[in-house]
JSON list of C-alpha atoms and ligand atoms in Angstrom, two decimals:
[
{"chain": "A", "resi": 1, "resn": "UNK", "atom": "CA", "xyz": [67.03, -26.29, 128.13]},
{"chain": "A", "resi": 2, "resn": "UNK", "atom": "CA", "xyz": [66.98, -25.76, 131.91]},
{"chain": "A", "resi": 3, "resn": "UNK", "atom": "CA", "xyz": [68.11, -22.86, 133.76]},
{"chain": "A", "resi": 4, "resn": "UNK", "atom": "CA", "xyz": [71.26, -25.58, 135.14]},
{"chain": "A", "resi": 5, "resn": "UNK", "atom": "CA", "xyz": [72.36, -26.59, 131.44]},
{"chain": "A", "resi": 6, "resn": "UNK", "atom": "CA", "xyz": [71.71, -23.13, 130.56]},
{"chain": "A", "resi": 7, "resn": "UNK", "atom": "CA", "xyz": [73.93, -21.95, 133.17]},
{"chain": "A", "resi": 8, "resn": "UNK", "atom": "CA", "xyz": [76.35, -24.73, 132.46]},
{"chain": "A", "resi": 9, "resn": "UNK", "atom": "CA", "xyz": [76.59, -23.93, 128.74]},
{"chain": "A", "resi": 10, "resn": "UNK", "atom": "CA", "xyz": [77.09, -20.11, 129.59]},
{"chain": "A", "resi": 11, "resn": "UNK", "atom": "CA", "xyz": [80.02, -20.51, 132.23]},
{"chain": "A", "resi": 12, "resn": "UNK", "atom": "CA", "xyz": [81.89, -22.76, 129.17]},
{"chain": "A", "resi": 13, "resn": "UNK", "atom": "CA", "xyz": [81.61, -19.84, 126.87]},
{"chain": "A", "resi": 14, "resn": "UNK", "atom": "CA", "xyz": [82.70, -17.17, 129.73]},
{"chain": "A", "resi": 15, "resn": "UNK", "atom": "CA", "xyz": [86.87, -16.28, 128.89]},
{"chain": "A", "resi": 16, "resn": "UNK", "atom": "CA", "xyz": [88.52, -16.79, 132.00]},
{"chain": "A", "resi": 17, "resn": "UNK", "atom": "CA", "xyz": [87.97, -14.46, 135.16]},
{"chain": "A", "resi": 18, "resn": "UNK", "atom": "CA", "xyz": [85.13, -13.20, 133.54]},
{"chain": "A", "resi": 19, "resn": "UNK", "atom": "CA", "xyz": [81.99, -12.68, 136.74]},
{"chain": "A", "resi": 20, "resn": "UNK", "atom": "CA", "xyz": [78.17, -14.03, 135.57]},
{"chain": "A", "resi": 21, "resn": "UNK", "atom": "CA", "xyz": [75.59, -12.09, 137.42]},
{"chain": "A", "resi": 22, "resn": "UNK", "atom": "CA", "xyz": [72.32, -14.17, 136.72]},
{"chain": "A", "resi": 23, "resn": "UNK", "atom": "CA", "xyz": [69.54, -10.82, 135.99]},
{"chain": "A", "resi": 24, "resn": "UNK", "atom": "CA", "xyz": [66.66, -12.57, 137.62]},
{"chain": "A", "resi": 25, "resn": "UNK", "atom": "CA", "xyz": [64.25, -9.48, 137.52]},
{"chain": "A", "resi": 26, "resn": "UNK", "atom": "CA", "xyz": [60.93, -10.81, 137.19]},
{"chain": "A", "resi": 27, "resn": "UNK", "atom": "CA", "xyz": [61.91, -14.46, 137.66]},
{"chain": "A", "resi": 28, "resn": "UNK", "atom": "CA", "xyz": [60.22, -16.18, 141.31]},
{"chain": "A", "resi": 29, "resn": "UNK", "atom": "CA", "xyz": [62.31, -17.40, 143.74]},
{"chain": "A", "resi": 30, "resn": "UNK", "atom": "CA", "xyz": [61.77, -20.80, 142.65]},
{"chain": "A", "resi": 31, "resn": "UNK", "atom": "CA", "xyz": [63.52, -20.19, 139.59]},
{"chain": "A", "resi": 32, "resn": "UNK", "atom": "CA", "xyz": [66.64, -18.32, 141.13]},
{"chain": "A", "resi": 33, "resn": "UNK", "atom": "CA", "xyz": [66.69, -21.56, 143.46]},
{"chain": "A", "resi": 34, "resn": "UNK", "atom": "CA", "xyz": [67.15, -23.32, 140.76]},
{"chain": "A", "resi": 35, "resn": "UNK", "atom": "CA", "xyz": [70.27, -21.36, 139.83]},
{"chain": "A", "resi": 36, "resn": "UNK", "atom": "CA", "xyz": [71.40, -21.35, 142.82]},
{"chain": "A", "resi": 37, "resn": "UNK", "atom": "CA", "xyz": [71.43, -25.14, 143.17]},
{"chain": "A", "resi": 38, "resn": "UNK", "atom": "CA", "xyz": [73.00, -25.26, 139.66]},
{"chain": "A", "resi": 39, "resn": "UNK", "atom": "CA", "xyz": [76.24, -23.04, 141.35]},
{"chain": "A", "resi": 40, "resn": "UNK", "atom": "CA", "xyz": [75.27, -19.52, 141.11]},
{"chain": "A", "resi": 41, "resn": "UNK", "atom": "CA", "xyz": [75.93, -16.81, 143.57]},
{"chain": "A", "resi": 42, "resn": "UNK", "atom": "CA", "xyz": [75.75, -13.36, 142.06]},
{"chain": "A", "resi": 43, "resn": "UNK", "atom": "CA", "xyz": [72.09, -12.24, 140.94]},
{"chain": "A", "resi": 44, "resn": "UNK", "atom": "CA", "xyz": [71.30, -9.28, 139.58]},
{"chain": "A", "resi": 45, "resn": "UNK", "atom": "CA", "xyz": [67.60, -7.45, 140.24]},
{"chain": "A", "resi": 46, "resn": "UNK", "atom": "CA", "xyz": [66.72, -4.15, 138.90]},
{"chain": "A", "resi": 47, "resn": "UNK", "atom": "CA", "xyz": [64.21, -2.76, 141.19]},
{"chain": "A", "resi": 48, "resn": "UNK", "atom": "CA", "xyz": [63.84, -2.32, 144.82]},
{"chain": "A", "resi": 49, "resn": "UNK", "atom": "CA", "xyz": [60.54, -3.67, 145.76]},
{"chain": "A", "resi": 50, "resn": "UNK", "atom": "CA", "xyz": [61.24, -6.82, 143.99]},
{"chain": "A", "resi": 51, "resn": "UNK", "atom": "CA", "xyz": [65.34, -7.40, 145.76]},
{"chain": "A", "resi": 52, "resn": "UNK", "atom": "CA", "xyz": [64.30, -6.57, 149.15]},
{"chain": "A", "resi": 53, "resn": "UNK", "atom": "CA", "xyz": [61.10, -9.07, 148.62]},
{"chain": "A", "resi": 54, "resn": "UNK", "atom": "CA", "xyz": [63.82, -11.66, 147.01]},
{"chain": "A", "resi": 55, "resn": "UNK", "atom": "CA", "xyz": [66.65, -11.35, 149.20]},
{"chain": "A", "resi": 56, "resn": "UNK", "atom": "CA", "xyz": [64.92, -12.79, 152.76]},
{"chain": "A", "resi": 57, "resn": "UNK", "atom": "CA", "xyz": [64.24, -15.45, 150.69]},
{"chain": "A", "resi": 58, "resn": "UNK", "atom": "CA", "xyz": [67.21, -16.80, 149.00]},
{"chain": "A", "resi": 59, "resn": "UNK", "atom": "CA", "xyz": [70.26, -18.68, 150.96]},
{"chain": "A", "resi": 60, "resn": "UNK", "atom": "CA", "xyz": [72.27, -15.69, 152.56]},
{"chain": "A", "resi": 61, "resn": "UNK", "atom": "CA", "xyz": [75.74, -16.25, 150.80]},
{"chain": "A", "resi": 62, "resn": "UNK", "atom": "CA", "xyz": [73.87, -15.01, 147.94]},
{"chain": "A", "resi": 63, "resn": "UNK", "atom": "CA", "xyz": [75.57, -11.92, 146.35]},
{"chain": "A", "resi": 64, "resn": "UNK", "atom": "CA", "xyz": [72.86, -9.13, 144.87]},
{"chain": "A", "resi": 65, "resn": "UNK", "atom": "CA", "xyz": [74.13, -6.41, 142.40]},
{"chain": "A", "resi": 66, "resn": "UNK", "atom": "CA", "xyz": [71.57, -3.89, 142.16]},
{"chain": "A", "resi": 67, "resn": "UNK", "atom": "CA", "xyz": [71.24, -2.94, 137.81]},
{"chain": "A", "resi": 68, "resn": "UNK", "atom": "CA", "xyz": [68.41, -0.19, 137.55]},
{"chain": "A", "resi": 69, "resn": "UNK", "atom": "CA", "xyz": [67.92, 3.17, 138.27]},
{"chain": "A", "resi": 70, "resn": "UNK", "atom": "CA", "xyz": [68.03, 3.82, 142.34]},
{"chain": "A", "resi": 71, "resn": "UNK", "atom": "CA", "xyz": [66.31, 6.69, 143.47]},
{"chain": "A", "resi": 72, "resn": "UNK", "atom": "CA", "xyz": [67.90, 8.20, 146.47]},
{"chain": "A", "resi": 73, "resn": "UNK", "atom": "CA", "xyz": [65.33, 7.45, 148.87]},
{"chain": "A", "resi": 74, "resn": "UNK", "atom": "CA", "xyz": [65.16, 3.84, 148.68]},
{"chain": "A", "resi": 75, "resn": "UNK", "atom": "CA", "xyz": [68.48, 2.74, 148.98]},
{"chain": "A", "resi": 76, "resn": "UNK", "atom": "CA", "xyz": [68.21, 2.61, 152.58]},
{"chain": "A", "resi": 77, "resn": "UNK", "atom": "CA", "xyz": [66.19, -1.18, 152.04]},
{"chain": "A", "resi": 78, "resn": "UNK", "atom": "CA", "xyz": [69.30, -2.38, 150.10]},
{"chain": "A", "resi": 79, "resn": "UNK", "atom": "CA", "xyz": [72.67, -1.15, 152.18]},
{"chain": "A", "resi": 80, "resn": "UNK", "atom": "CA", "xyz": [72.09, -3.56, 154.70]},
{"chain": "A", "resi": 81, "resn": "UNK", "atom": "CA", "xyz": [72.71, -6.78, 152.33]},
{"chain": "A", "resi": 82, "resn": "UNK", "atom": "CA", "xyz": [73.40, -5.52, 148.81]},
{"chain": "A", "resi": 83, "resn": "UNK", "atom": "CA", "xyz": [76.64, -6.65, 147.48]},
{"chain": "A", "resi": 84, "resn": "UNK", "atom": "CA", "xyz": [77.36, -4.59, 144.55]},
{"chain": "A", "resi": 85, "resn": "UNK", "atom": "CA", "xyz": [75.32, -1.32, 143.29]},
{"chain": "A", "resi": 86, "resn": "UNK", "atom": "CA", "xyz": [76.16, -1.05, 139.33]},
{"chain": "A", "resi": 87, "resn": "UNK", "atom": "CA", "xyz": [74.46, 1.71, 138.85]},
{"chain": "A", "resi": 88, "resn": "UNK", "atom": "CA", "xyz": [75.60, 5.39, 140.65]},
{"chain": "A", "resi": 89, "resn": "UNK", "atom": "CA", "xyz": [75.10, 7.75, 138.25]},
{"chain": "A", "resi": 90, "resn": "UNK", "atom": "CA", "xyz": [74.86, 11.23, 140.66]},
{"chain": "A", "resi": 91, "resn": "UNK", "atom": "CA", "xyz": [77.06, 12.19, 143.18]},
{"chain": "A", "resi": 92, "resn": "UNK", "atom": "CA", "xyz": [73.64, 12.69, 145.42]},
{"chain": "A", "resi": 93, "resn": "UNK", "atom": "CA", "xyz": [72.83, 8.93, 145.04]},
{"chain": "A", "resi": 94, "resn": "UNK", "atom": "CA", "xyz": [76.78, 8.18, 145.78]},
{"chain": "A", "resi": 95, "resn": "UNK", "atom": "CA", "xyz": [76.59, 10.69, 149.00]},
{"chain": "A", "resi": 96, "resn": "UNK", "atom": "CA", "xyz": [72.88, 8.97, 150.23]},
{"chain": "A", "resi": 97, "resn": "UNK", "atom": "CA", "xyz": [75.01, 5.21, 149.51]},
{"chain": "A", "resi": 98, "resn": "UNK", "atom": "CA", "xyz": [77.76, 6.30, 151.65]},
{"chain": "A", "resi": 99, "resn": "UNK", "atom": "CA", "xyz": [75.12, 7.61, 154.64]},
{"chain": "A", "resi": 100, "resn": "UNK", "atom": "CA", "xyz": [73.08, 4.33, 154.56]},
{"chain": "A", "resi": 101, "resn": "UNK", "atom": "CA", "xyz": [76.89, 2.75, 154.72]},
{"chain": "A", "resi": 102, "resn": "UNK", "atom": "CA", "xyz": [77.87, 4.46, 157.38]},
{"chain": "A", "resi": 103, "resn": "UNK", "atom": "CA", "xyz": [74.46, 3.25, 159.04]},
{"chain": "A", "resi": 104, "resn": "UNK", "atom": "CA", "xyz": [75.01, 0.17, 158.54]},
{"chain": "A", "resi": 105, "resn": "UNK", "atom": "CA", "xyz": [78.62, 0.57, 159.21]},
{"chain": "A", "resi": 106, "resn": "UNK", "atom": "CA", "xyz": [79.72, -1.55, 155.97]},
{"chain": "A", "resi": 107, "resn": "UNK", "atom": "CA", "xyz": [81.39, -0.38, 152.93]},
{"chain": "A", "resi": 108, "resn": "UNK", "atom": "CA", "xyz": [79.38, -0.59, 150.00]},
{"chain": "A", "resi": 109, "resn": "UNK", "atom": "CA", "xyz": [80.37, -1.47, 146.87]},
{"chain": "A", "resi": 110, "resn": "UNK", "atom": "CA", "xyz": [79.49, 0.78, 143.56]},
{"chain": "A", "resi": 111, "resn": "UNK", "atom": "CA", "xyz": [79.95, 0.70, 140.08]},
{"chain": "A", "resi": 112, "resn": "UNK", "atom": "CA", "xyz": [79.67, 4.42, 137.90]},
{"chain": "A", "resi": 113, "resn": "UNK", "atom": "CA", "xyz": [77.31, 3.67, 135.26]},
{"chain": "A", "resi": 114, "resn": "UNK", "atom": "CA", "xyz": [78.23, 5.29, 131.91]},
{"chain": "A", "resi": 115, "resn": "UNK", "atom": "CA", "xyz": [75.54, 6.42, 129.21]},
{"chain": "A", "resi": 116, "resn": "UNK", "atom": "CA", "xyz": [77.12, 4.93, 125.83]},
{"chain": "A", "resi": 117, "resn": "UNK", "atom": "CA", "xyz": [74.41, 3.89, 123.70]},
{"chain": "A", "resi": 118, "resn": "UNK", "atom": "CA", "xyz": [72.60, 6.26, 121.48]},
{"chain": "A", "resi": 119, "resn": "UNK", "atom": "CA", "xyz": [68.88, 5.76, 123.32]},
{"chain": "A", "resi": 120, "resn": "UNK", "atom": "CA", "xyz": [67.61, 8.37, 125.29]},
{"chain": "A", "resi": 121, "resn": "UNK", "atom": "CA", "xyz": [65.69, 6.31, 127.51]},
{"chain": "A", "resi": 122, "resn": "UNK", "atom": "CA", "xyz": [69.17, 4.84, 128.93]},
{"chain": "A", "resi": 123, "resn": "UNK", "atom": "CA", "xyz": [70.74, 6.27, 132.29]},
{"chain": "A", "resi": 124, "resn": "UNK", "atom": "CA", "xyz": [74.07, 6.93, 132.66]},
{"chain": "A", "resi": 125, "resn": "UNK", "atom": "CA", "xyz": [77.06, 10.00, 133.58]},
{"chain": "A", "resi": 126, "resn": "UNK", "atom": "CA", "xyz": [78.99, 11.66, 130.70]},
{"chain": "A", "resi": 127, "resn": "UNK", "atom": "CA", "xyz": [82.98, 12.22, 130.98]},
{"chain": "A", "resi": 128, "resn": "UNK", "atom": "CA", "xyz": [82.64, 15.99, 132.15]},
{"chain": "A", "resi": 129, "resn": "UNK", "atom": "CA", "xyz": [79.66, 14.87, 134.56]},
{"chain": "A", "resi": 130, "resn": "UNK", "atom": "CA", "xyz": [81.76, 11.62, 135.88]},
{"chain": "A", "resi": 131, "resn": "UNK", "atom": "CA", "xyz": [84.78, 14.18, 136.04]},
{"chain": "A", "resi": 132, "resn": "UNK", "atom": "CA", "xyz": [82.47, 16.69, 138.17]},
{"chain": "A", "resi": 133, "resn": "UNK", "atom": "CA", "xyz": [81.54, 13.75, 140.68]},
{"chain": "A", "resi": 134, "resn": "UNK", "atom": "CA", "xyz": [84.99, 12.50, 141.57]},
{"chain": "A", "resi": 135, "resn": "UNK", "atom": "CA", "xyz": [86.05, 15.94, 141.64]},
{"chain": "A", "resi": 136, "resn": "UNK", "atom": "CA", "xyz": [83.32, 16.56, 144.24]},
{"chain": "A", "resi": 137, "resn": "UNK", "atom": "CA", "xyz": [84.04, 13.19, 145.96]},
{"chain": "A", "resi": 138, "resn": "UNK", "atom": "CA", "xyz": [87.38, 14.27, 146.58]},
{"chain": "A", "resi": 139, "resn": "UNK", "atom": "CA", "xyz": [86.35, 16.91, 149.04]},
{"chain": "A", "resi": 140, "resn": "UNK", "atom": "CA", "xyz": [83.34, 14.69, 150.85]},
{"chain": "A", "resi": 141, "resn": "UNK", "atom": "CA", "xyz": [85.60, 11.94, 152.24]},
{"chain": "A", "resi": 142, "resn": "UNK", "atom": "CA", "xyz": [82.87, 9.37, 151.62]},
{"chain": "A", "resi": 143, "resn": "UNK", "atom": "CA", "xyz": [84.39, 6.32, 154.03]},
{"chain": "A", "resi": 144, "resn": "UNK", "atom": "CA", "xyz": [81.33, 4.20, 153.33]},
{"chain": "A", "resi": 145, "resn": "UNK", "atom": "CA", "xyz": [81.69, 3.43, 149.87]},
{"chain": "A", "resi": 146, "resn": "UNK", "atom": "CA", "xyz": [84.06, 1.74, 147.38]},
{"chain": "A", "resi": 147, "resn": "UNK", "atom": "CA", "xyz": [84.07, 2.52, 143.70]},
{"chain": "A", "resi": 148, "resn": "UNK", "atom": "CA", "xyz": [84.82, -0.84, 142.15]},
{"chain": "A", "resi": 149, "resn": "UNK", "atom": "CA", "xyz": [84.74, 0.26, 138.04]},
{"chain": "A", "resi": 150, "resn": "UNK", "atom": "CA", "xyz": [82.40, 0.88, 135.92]},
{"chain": "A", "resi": 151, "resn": "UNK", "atom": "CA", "xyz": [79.30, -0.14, 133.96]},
{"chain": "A", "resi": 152, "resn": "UNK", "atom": "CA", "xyz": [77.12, 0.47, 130.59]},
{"chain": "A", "resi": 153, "resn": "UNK", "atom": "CA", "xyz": [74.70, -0.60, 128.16]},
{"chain": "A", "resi": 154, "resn": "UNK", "atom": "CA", "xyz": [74.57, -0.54, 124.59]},
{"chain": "A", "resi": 155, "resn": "UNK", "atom": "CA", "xyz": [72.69, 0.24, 122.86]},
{"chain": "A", "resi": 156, "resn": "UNK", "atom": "CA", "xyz": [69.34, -2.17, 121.65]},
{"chain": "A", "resi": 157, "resn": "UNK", "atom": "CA", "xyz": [70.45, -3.04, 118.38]},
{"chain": "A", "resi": 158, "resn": "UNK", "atom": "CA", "xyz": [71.63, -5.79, 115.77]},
{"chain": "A", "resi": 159, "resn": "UNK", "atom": "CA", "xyz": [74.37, -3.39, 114.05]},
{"chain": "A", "resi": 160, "resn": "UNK", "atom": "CA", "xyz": [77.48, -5.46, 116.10]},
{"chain": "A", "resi": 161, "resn": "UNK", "atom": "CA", "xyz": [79.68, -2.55, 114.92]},
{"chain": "A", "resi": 162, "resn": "UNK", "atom": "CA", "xyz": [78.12, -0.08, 116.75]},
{"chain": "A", "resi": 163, "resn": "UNK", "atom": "CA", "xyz": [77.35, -2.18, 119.98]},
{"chain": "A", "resi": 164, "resn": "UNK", "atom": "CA", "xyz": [81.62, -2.96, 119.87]},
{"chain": "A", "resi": 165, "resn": "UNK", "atom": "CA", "xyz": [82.03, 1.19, 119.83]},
{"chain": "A", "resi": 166, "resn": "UNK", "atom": "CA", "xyz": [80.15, 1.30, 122.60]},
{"chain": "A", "resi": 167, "resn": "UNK", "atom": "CA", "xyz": [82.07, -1.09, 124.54]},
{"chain": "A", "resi": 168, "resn": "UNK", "atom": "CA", "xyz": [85.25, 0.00, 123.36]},
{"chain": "A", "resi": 169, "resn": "UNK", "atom": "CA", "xyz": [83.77, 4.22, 124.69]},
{"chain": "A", "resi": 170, "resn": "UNK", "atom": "CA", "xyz": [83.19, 2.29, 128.17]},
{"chain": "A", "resi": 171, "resn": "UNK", "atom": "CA", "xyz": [86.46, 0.67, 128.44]},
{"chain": "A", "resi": 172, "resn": "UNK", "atom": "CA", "xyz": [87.66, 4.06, 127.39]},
{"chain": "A", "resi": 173, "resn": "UNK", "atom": "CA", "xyz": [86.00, 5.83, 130.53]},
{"chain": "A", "resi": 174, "resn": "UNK", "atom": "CA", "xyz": [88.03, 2.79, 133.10]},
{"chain": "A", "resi": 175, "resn": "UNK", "atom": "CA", "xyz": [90.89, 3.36, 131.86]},
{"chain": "A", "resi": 176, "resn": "UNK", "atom": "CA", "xyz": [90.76, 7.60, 131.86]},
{"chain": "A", "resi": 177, "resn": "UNK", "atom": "CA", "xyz": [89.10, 7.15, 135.57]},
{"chain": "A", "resi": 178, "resn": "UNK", "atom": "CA", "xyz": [91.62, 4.29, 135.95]},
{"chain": "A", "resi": 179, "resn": "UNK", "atom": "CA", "xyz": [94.32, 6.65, 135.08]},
{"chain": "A", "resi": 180, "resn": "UNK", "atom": "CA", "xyz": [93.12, 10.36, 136.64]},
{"chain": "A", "resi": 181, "resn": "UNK", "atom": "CA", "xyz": [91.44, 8.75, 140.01]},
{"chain": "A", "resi": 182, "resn": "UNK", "atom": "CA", "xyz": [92.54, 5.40, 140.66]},
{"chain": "A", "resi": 183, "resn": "UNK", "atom": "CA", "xyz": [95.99, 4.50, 139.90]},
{"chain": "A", "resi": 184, "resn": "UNK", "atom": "CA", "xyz": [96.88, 3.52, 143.09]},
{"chain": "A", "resi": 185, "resn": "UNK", "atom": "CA", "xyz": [93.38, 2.03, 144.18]},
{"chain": "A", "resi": 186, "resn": "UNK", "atom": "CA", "xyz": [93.24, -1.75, 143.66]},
{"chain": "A", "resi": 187, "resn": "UNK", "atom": "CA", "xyz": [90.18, -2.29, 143.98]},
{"chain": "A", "resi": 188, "resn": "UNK", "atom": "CA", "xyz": [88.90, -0.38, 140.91]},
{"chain": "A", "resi": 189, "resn": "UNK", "atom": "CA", "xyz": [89.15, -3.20, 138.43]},
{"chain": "A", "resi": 190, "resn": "UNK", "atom": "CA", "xyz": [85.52, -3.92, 137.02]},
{"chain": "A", "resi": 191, "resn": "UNK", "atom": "CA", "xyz": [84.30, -3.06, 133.96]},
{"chain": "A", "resi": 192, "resn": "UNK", "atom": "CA", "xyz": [80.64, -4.13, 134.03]},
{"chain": "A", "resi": 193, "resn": "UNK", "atom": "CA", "xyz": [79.23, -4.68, 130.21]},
{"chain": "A", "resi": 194, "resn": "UNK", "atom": "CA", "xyz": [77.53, -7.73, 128.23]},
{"chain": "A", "resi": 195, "resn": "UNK", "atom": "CA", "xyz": [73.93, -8.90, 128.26]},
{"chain": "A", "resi": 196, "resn": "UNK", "atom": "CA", "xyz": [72.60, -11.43, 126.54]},
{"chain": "A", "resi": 197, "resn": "UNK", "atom": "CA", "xyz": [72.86, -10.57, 123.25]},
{"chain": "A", "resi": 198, "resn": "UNK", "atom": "CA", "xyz": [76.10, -9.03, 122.98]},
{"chain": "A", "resi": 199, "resn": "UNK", "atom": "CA", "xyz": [78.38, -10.63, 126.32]},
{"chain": "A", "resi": 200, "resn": "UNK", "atom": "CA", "xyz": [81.03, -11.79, 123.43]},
{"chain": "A", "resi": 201, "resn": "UNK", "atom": "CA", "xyz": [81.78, -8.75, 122.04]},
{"chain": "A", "resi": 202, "resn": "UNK", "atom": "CA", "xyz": [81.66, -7.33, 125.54]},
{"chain": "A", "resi": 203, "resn": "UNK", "atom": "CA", "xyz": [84.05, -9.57, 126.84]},
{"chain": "A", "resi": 204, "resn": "UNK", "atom": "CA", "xyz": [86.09, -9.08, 123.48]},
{"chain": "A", "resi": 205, "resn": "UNK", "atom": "CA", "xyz": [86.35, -5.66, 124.87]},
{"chain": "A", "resi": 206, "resn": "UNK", "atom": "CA", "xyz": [87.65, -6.19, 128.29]},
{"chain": "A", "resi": 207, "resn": "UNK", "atom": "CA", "xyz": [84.27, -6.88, 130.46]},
{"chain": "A", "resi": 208, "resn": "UNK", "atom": "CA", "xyz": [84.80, -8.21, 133.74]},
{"chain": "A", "resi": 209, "resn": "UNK", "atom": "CA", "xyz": [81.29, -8.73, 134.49]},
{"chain": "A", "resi": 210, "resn": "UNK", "atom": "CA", "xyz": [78.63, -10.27, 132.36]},
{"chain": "A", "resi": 211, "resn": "UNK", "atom": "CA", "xyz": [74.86, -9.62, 133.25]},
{"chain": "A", "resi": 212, "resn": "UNK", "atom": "CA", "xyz": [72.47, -12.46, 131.41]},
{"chain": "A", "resi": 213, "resn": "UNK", "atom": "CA", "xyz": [68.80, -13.01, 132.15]},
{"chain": "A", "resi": 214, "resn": "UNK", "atom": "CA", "xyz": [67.26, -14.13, 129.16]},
{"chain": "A", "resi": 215, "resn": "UNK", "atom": "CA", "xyz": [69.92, -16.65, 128.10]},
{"chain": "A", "resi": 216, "resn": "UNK", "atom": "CA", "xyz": [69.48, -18.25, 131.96]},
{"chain": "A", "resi": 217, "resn": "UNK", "atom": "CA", "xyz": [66.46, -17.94, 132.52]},
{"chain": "A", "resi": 218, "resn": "UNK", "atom": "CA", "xyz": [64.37, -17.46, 129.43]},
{"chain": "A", "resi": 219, "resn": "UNK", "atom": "CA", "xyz": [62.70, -14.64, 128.00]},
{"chain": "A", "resi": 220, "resn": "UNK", "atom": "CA", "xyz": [60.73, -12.61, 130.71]},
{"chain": "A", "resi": 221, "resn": "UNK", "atom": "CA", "xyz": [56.81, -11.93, 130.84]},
{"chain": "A", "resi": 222, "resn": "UNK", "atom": "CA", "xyz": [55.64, -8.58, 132.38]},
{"chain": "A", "resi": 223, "resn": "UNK", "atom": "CA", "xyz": [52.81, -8.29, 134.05]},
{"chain": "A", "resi": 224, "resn": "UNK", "atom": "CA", "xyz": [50.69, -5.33, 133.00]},
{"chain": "B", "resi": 301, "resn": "PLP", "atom": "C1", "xyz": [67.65, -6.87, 132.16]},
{"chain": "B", "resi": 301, "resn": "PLP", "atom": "C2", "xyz": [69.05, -6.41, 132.23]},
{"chain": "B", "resi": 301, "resn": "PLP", "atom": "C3", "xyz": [70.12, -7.25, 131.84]},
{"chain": "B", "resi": 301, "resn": "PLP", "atom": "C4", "xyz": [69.91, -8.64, 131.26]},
{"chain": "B", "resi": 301, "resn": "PLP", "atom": "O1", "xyz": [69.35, -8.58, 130.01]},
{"chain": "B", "resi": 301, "resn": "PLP", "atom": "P1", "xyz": [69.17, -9.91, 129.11]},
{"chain": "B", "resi": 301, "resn": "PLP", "atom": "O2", "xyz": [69.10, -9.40, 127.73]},
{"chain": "B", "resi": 301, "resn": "PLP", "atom": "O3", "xyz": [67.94, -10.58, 129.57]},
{"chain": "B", "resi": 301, "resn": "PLP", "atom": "O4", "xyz": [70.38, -10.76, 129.33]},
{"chain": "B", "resi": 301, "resn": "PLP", "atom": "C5", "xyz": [71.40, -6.76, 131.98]},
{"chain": "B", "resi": 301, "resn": "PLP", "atom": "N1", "xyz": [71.66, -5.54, 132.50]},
{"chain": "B", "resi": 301, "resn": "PLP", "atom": "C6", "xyz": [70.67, -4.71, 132.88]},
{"chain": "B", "resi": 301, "resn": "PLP", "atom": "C7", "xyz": [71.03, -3.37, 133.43]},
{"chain": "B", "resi": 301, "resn": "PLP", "atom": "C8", "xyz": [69.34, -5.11, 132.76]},
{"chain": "B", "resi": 301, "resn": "PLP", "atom": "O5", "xyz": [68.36, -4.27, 133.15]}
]
């Protein structure tokens, strides 16, 4: 199948209102063109070097969600363009967003990413250390960003039980920062969870926002 019918297959499978970021780490810009021809606007790319080589590139109504880890001294190359950084997981990488923001003078957009799967090599904040960062937020008035949800990943895994836990602990940390932080706040909605293995359970459990690379694009080949 081609990236297109993949793409086409995928959106008929999404529930409604449900977001597809297209995960097109490792993929060349040929091949996101092709999903971009095929419709697609959000992409999701996982390291730094390879978004800020990418995003020139592309058409520039193209929406980028940054996925992986971000070390604090590179987001500077993605807050002029990025649209959507999934993956805050320290109040020092929130405070350096909302400086490069405030550069740039744009808001940017970030999603708390939770740890919920049992693998160790898997980033994420805890309640008591998400609980720490907003109560630390409220003090810094950070002006330059805007906390749009949350996000996780289970855990790598064929048990479906335990993968649906995990979900279900995720859409348990939205709705307690929902409820403690964010009741009045709109635009804290998103609850970022699915891959490509597991987006229907995800979406069973209230994701808003599915991220799928191998069932676009195909199954990815690392170099070294
Ligand atoms: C690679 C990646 C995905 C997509 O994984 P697939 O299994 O290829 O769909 C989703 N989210 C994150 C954070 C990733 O790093």
């Amino acid at each position: 199948m081609s990236v297109s019918e993949n793409l086409q297959a995928l959106r008929a499978s999404l529930k409604p209102g449900v977001r597809l970021v297209a995960v097109s780490k490792t993929m060349p810009v040929s091949v996101l063109r092709e999903a971009y021809d095929a419709g697609q606007r959000h992409f999701g790319e996982n390291k730094v070097q390879e978004i800020t080589l990418k995003q020139p590139e592309m058409p520039q109504d193209v929406l980028w969600h940054f996925i992986g880890h971000l070390q604090t001294n590179k987001v500077k190359y993605i807050a002029p363009f990025v649209h959507l950084i999934e993956s805050v997981d320290s109040l020092k990488l929130l405070k350096e967003i909302d400086k490069q923001g405030a550069r740039n003078q744009r808001v940017i957009n970030c999603l708390l990413q939770f740890y919920i799967a049992d693998e160790e090599t898997k980033f994420g904040l805890d309640r008591s250390e998400a609980q720490s960062l907003m109560e630390a937020m409220q003090s810094e008035k950070l002006n330059h960003v805007a906390i749009l949800g949350v996000m996780g990943m289970a855990s790598f895994t064929d048990d479906q039980a335990q993968i649906r836990n995990e979900f279900k602990q995720l859409k348990g940390h939205f709705d307690w920062l929902k409820n403690e932080w964010f009741a009045t706040d709109e635009r804290f909605c998103e609850i970022s969870m699915g891959m490509s293995g597991d987006y229907q359970i995800a979406m069973e459990e209230g994701s808003t926002n599915v991220r799928i690379g191998t069932g676009i694009f195909g199954v990815r080949v690392y170099n070294k």
